PDB file of C-alpha atoms in Angstrom:
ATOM      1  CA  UNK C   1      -3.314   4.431   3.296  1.00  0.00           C
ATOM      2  CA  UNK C   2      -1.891   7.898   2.560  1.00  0.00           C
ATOM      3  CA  UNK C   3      -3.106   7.374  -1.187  1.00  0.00           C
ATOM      4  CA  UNK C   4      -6.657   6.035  -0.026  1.00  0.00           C
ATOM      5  CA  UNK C   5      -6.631   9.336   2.618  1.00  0.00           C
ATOM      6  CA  UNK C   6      -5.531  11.838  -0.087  1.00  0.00           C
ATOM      7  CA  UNK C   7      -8.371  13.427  -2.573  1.00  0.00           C
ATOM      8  CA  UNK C   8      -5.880  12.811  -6.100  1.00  0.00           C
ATOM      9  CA  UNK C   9      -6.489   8.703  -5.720  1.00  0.00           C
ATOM     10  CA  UNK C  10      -9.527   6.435  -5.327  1.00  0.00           C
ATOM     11  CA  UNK C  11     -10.768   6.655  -1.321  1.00  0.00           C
ATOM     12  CA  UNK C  12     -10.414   2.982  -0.708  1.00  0.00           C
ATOM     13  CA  UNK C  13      -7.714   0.500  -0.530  1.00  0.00           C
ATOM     14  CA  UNK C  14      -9.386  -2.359  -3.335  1.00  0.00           C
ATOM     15  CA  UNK C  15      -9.530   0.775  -5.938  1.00  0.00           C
ATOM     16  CA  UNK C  16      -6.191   2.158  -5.599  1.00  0.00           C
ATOM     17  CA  UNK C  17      -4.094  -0.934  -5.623  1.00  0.00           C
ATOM     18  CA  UNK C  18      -6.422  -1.813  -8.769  1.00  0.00           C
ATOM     19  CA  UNK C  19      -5.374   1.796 -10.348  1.00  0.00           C
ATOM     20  CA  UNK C  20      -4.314   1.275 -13.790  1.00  0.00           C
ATOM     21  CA  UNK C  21      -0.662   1.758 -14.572  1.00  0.00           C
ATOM     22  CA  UNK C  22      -0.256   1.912 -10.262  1.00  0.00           C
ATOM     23  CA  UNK C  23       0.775  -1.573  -8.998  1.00  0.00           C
ATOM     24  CA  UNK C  24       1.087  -4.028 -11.825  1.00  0.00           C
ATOM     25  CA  UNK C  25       2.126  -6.847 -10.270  1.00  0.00           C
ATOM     26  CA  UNK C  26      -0.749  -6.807  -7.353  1.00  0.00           C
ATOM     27  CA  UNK C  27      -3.289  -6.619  -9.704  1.00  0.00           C
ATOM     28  CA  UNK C  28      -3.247  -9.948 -10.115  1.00  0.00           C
ATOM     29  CA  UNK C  29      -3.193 -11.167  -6.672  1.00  0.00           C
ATOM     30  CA  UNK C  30      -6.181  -9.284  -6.196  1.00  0.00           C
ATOM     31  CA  UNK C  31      -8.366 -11.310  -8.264  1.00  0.00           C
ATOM     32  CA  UNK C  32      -6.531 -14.832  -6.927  1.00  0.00           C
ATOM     33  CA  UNK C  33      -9.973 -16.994  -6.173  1.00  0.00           C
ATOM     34  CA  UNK C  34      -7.885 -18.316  -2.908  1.00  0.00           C
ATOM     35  CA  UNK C  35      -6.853 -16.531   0.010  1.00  0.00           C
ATOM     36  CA  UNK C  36      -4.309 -17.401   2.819  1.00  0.00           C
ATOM     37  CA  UNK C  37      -5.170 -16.674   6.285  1.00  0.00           C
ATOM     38  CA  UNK C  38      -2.719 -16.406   7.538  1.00  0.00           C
ATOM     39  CA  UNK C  39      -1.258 -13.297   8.537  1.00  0.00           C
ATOM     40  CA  UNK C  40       2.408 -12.845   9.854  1.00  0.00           C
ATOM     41  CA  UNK C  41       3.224 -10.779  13.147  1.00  0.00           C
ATOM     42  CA  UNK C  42       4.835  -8.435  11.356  1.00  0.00           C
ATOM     43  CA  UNK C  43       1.744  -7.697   9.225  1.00  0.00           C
ATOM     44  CA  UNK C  44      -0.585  -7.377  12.756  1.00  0.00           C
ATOM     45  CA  UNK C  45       1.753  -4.954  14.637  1.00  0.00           C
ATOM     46  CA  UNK C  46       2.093  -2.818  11.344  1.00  0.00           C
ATOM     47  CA  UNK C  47      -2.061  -2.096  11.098  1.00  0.00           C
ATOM     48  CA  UNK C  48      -1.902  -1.907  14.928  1.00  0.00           C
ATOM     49  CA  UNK C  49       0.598   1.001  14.693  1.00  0.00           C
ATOM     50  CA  UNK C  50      -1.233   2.786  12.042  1.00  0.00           C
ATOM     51  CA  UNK C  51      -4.026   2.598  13.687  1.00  0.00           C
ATOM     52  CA  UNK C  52      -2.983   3.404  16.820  1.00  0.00           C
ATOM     53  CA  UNK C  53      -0.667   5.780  16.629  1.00  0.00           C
ATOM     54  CA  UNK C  54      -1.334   7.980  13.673  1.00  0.00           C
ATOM     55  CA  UNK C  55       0.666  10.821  14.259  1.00  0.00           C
ATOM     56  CA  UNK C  56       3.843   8.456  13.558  1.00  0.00           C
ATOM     57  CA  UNK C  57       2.663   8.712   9.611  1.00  0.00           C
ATOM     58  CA  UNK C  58       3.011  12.358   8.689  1.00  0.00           C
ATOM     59  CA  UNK C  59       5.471  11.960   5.738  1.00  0.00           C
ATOM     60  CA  UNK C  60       2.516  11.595   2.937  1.00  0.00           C
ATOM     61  CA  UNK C  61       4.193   9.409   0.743  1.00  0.00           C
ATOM     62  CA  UNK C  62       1.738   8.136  -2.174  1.00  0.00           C
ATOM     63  CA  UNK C  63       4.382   5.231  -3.437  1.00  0.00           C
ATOM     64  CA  UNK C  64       7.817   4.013  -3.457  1.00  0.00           C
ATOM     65  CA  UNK C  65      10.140   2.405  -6.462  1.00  0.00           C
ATOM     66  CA  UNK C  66      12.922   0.466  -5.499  1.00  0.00           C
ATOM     67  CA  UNK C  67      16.384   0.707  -8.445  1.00  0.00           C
ATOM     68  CA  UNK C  68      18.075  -2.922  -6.275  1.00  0.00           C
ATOM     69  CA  UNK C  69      19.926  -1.130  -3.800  1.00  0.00           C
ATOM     70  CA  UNK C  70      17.350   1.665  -1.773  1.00  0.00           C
ATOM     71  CA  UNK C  71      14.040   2.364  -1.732  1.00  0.00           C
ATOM     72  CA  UNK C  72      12.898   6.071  -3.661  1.00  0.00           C
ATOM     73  CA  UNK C  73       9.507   7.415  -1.717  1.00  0.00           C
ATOM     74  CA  UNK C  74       7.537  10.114  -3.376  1.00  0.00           C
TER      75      UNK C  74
END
């Protein structure tokens, strides 16, 4: 949401996960022709939070990289 929010990337969530060069591997689950519905707990109460409680998001990361062993945000 931070990329979608910031003026450098596409304003909306389909165009910047579709970014060329950005997220390789979920470009193709974006164009899968079958969907779940389901949606884990997890999933719910992490919208719910950004929605609800913006203020909690103020580090503007645009992406992460993981090397194995920790997460790199930038």
């Amino acid at each position: 949401m931070n990329r979608v929010n910031s003026p450098l990337y596409p304003d909306n969530i389909f165009d910047v996960i579709t970014q060329v060069n950005q997220f390789e591997n979920c470009y193709n689950y974006v164009y899968l022709t079958t969907y779940s519905s389901y949606v884990t707990d997890d999933v719910i109460a992490a919208v719910e939070l950004y929605f609800n409680e913006p203020g909690s998001f103020t580090q503007n990361y645009f992406g992460f990289y993981g090397d194995g062993y920790q997460n790199y945000f930038y």
